[in-house]
């Protein structure tokens, strides 16, 4: 069982991934609810449900408790004594001030795996900074790599939060596996900063090894050419020439550069990217995107269209992979949610579950969780305001 004390996105993403794998996740919220319940528009339904909250809280139970009250702390204590995992993304030091520092947690439950997610880490000179995704994207260098040159641009999803959540879930699974041998839990730590820096990939080694400081280069790959977005007569398409054999096939389709030694290697094509791009687009603009995509597919050249989200969710390939799940929401009725990325064996459903449950209403499971723990209503203190 997972106790989820987290709010917003990084922690809820981690616990949702665990829930998708079959874990029981009990989300402990303040009486006012997770911050993301109030993030919008859009809000949907008569009760104004946040679509942001819906995106990261499926397959969970919601209980409310004021952790600044004695009743709320007693309730949390009872939960932690039977839990396998605790996930929290308070600022460093907050959980200890509430009376649940690491030593106390170990006393309550030596087998507990503790996952703590922060903005910039748990130590170092700036450990106390609050973690918000766009700030972390800027501080961790990601915005400097994204968008056109000279125009730092954030990624279109809160990628720092999502990566931190993924790293947290990954660490939790490893710690649970270790616990099977040792009998004791471990503390797992991740941050938005560590998760973004850890995803720098080849851009990081461009600096650490080659001494180059990468900058934004728009929609073309800095180290491979041609690899990017190209204009046709009606819509942009993307083409990726990951090796010289693909390049030669592309040249045959386009009737360009077929025997030109100046572009025979990727290194040469990167040096002359502007000329390669201009020549390709001159030909591509002579016909619509569908025409070129069929030719490129037939020739074995990786290519694709640039879809809007409505097109993605209507796409047969998306649906064939179980990437949309339907849940029955108590106030919205049947709704579709973006589903988990993992599938197991021939299970037609996304994740490890055969059925997914709706993101919970605030405090929806107060009574059932209370009864499971053998607590009375008075012991919970759910109505106390912080």
XYZ file of C-alpha atoms in Angstrom:
386
model
C 0.000 0.000 0.000
C 1.258 3.487 -0.920
C 0.576 6.594 1.167
C 0.640 9.597 -1.149
C 1.220 12.916 0.612
C 2.233 14.679 -2.591
C 0.526 17.465 -4.494
C 0.610 18.960 -7.981
C 2.407 16.658 -10.427
C 5.803 15.066 -9.652
C 4.594 12.996 -6.695
C 1.139 12.250 -8.110
C 2.797 11.077 -11.340
C 4.976 8.653 -9.365
C 2.060 7.264 -7.369
C -0.170 7.014 -10.444
C 2.496 4.903 -12.135
C 2.539 2.607 -9.104
C -1.264 2.498 -9.089
C -1.265 1.570 -12.776
C 0.903 -1.402 -11.810
C -1.677 -2.530 -9.271
C -0.601 -0.818 -6.049
C -3.234 0.472 -3.662
C -2.604 4.216 -3.407
C -4.225 6.267 -0.652
C -3.915 9.958 -1.402
C -3.929 12.033 1.782
C -5.096 15.573 1.015
C -5.628 18.665 3.087
C -9.285 19.614 3.600
C -8.810 22.091 0.720
C -7.454 19.394 -1.575
C -4.446 18.930 -3.817
C -3.318 22.210 -5.408
C -4.009 20.817 -8.871
C -7.725 20.463 -8.072
C -7.800 24.248 -8.429
C -5.660 24.560 -11.570
C -7.587 25.620 -14.649
C -9.324 26.333 -16.863
C -10.435 24.035 -18.193
C -12.800 22.846 -15.493
C -15.531 20.396 -16.450
C -18.905 19.369 -15.034
C -21.254 21.146 -12.652
C -18.744 20.812 -9.793
C -15.857 22.338 -11.762
C -13.495 19.355 -11.916
C -9.954 20.304 -12.962
C -8.745 18.426 -16.039
C -5.215 18.905 -14.692
C -6.093 16.878 -11.600
C -7.742 14.216 -13.763
C -4.490 13.744 -15.679
C -2.424 12.377 -12.799
C -4.657 10.778 -10.188
C -6.412 7.742 -11.661
C -6.582 4.494 -9.655
C -6.244 6.242 -6.272
C -8.333 6.691 -3.133
C -8.687 10.152 -1.567
C -8.841 10.841 2.151
C -8.635 14.200 3.888
C -6.672 15.076 7.007
C -5.294 18.237 8.543
C -1.749 17.168 9.373
C -1.321 20.208 11.617
C -3.942 18.786 13.963
C -3.476 15.976 16.481
C -6.304 14.019 14.865
C -4.759 14.316 11.415
C -1.359 13.197 12.644
C -2.915 10.217 14.436
C -4.631 9.198 11.241
C -1.407 9.460 9.248
C 0.422 7.469 11.902
C -2.098 4.650 11.590
C -1.711 4.643 7.806
C 2.076 4.630 7.889
C 2.211 1.700 10.273
C 0.641 -0.542 7.625
C 2.099 1.107 4.496
C 4.792 -0.177 2.163
C 5.645 3.185 0.596
C 5.386 6.873 1.497
C 5.662 9.486 -1.252
C 5.990 13.180 -0.393
C 7.060 16.334 -2.182
C 7.015 18.903 0.615
C 9.832 21.386 0.806
C 12.766 19.825 2.681
C 12.131 19.927 6.427
C 8.330 20.260 6.322
C 7.587 16.609 7.047
C 9.955 16.666 10.013
C 8.236 19.765 11.413
C 4.942 17.879 11.177
C 6.449 15.173 13.381
C 7.304 12.647 10.670
C 11.032 12.954 10.192
C 13.021 10.003 8.939
C 13.837 8.702 12.413
C 10.169 8.790 13.447
C 9.129 7.049 10.238
C 11.686 4.311 10.893
C 10.277 3.846 14.392
C 6.748 3.566 13.021
C 7.601 1.172 10.226
C 11.149 -0.101 9.563
C 10.011 -1.671 6.266
C 8.674 1.610 4.881
C 10.155 2.800 1.582
C 10.221 6.607 1.647
C 10.274 8.565 -1.603
C 10.995 12.262 -1.277
C 10.773 14.545 -4.324
C 11.997 18.142 -4.295
C 12.740 20.969 -6.680
C 16.509 21.304 -6.359
C 17.637 18.487 -4.064
C 17.772 17.765 -0.342
C 21.132 19.376 0.351
C 23.584 21.765 -1.263
C 23.511 25.579 -1.131
C 20.012 25.941 -2.645
C 18.210 22.947 -1.174
C 15.373 25.018 0.291
C 14.114 26.413 -3.007
C 10.547 25.612 -4.008
C 10.192 23.411 -7.066
C 8.042 24.573 -9.955
C 8.505 22.962 -13.329
C 9.143 25.944 -15.570
C 11.628 27.443 -13.113
C 13.449 24.120 -13.014
C 13.413 23.860 -16.813
C 15.173 27.204 -16.951
C 17.618 26.595 -14.115
C 18.532 23.113 -15.382
C 19.358 24.367 -18.879
C 16.510 22.702 -20.744
C 14.951 25.949 -21.959
C 18.290 27.030 -23.410
C 18.230 23.923 -25.633
C 14.618 24.279 -26.738
C 13.106 26.515 -29.397
C 14.799 28.796 -31.933
C 18.273 30.170 -31.277
C 18.156 33.048 -28.809
C 14.590 32.293 -27.691
C 14.655 30.007 -24.635
C 11.440 27.977 -24.724
C 9.796 25.687 -22.217
C 8.721 22.195 -23.191
C 4.972 22.011 -23.848
C 4.364 19.643 -20.917
C 5.779 19.930 -17.359
C 8.607 17.597 -18.241
C 10.654 18.203 -15.076
C 7.727 17.106 -12.902
C 7.013 14.116 -15.115
C 10.636 12.963 -15.170
C 10.965 13.385 -11.402
C 7.823 11.308 -10.925
C 9.130 8.614 -13.257
C 12.479 8.542 -11.458
C 10.697 8.352 -8.132
C 8.584 5.377 -9.220
C 11.672 3.683 -10.669
C 13.548 4.149 -7.390
C 10.606 2.902 -5.331
C 10.369 -0.324 -7.304
C 14.113 -0.906 -6.841
C 13.862 -0.205 -3.101
C 10.931 -2.607 -2.717
C 12.946 -5.303 -4.489
C 15.880 -4.674 -2.149
C 13.556 -4.827 0.860
C 12.703 -8.417 -0.044
C 16.313 -9.295 0.801
C 17.040 -6.930 3.672
C 13.658 -6.527 5.369
C 14.206 -2.776 5.660
C 13.027 0.176 3.644
C 15.231 2.780 2.053
C 14.896 6.502 1.321
C 14.591 7.299 -2.394
C 15.324 10.869 -3.462
C 14.835 12.660 -6.763
C 14.379 16.270 -7.795
C 13.285 18.283 -10.779
C 16.871 19.496 -11.146
C 18.388 16.007 -11.054
C 15.761 14.609 -13.390
C 16.257 17.274 -16.058
C 20.059 17.212 -15.846
C 19.889 13.418 -15.963
C 17.981 13.720 -19.248
C 20.467 16.052 -20.977
C 21.768 13.004 -22.886
C 24.027 13.909 -25.827
C 23.524 17.621 -25.182
C 25.246 17.176 -21.835
C 28.277 15.409 -23.258
C 28.544 18.036 -25.980
C 29.635 20.295 -23.125
C 31.281 17.949 -20.598
C 33.411 16.154 -23.196
C 33.611 18.383 -26.287
C 33.443 21.756 -24.525
C 30.560 23.040 -26.668
C 27.709 25.001 -25.056
C 24.556 23.902 -26.916
C 21.819 26.386 -27.748
C 18.341 26.122 -29.182
C 18.287 25.011 -32.794
C 14.564 24.896 -33.458
C 13.152 21.770 -35.021
C 16.351 20.322 -36.476
C 18.715 17.908 -34.764
C 22.077 19.478 -33.881
C 24.111 16.352 -34.693
C 22.198 14.597 -37.490
C 21.102 15.892 -40.900
C 18.623 15.847 -42.365
C 16.633 15.228 -39.197
C 13.799 17.623 -38.485
C 10.667 19.315 -39.771
C 10.197 20.209 -43.424
C 7.471 22.137 -45.272
C 5.384 20.534 -48.014
C 2.628 22.017 -50.177
C 0.033 21.834 -47.406
C 1.469 20.702 -44.049
C 4.819 20.095 -42.367
C 6.302 16.613 -42.138
C 9.299 15.245 -40.276
C 12.129 13.259 -41.835
C 14.885 11.459 -39.945
C 18.009 10.224 -41.740
C 19.794 8.380 -38.975
C 22.433 6.866 -41.256
C 23.914 7.183 -44.739
C 21.845 4.334 -46.175
C 18.629 6.191 -45.294
C 20.114 9.357 -46.789
C 20.748 7.584 -50.087
C 17.176 6.311 -50.180
C 15.900 9.826 -49.488
C 18.042 11.192 -52.330
C 16.505 8.669 -54.703
C 12.965 9.651 -53.703
C 13.750 13.355 -54.081
C 16.092 12.968 -57.078
C 18.629 15.124 -55.232
C 22.322 14.756 -54.310
C 22.293 11.103 -55.434
C 26.004 11.027 -56.300
C 27.162 14.284 -54.669
C 30.248 13.528 -52.488
C 29.847 16.834 -50.621
C 26.907 15.326 -48.704
C 27.954 11.694 -48.530
C 28.472 11.630 -44.739
C 26.410 12.868 -41.836
C 29.231 15.153 -40.706
C 29.250 16.887 -44.091
C 25.473 17.195 -44.128
C 25.453 18.785 -40.681
C 28.057 21.320 -41.878
C 25.817 22.201 -44.843
C 22.449 21.763 -43.147
C 20.930 24.974 -44.549
C 21.678 23.949 -48.124
C 20.318 20.428 -47.589
C 17.151 21.749 -45.956
C 16.525 24.346 -48.653
C 16.967 21.795 -51.450
C 14.656 19.281 -49.805
C 11.937 21.844 -49.153
C 12.088 23.074 -52.765
C 11.077 19.593 -53.874
C 8.700 18.857 -50.980
C 6.642 21.986 -51.645
C 5.658 20.542 -54.995
C 3.188 18.064 -53.443
C 1.084 17.621 -50.292
C 2.236 15.856 -47.146
C 0.271 12.642 -47.789
C 1.984 12.218 -51.161
C 5.459 12.416 -49.650
C 4.676 10.294 -46.610
C 3.541 7.420 -48.846
C 6.657 7.664 -51.011
C 8.973 7.876 -48.017
C 7.344 4.936 -46.270
C 7.649 2.848 -49.423
C 11.343 3.776 -49.680
C 12.059 2.951 -46.036
C 12.780 6.545 -45.000
C 11.531 7.335 -41.449
C 9.003 10.164 -41.687
C 5.831 11.346 -40.014
C 3.282 14.080 -39.765
C 2.948 16.680 -36.984
C -0.338 15.899 -35.277
C -2.513 17.996 -32.997
C -3.741 16.267 -29.840
C -7.239 15.700 -31.197
C -5.646 13.897 -34.147
C -3.422 11.857 -31.823
C -6.335 10.644 -29.705
C -8.424 9.819 -32.792
C -5.541 7.896 -34.400
C -6.132 4.155 -34.662
C -2.518 3.444 -33.684
C -2.889 5.380 -30.426
C -6.034 3.480 -29.524
C -4.552 0.123 -30.525
C -1.863 0.587 -27.853
C -4.318 1.130 -25.013
C -3.155 4.716 -24.599
C -6.650 5.924 -23.777
C -8.542 4.445 -20.842
C -12.194 4.982 -20.002
C -13.241 5.471 -16.397
C -16.664 6.044 -14.863
C -16.479 9.314 -12.923
C -19.149 9.828 -10.230
C -20.074 13.332 -11.436
C -18.797 13.459 -15.032
C -19.924 10.005 -16.111
C -17.753 8.017 -18.551
C -14.605 9.951 -19.487
C -11.465 9.051 -21.410
C -8.040 9.696 -19.893
C -4.552 9.399 -21.391
C -3.411 6.011 -20.155
C -0.157 4.420 -18.990
C 2.697 3.719 -21.377
C 3.350 0.145 -20.212
C 1.613 -3.010 -21.399
C 2.253 -6.553 -20.195
C 2.078 -9.662 -22.373
C -1.151 -9.732 -24.352
C -3.213 -7.709 -21.874
C -5.348 -5.420 -24.066
C -5.620 -2.924 -21.226
C -2.985 -0.324 -20.437
C -0.723 -0.981 -17.480
C -1.122 -4.065 -15.314
C -4.760 -3.438 -14.414
C -7.712 -4.830 -16.305
C -9.840 -1.913 -15.148
C -8.890 1.629 -14.186
C -10.740 3.738 -11.628
C -11.598 7.414 -11.794
C -9.468 10.127 -10.186
C -11.167 10.436 -6.809
C -13.365 13.187 -5.501
C -11.881 15.028 -2.528
C -12.324 12.847 0.551
C -14.278 10.240 -1.398
C -12.741 7.389 0.601
C -12.680 8.944 4.068
C -15.199 6.449 5.418
C -13.869 3.307 3.736
C -10.233 3.922 4.653
C -11.247 4.886 8.187
C -13.187 1.650 8.539
C -10.263 -0.358 7.126
C -7.955 1.141 9.770
C -10.509 0.615 12.534
C -10.700 4.331 13.286
C -13.787 6.277 14.283
C -14.894 9.519 12.661
C -13.677 11.486 15.646
C -10.204 10.035 15.311
C -9.751 11.393 11.818
C -10.309 15.082 12.277
C -11.074 15.531 8.557
C -13.081 18.663 9.063
C -10.330 20.669 10.744
C -8.937 23.526 8.679
C -5.228 24.225 8.679
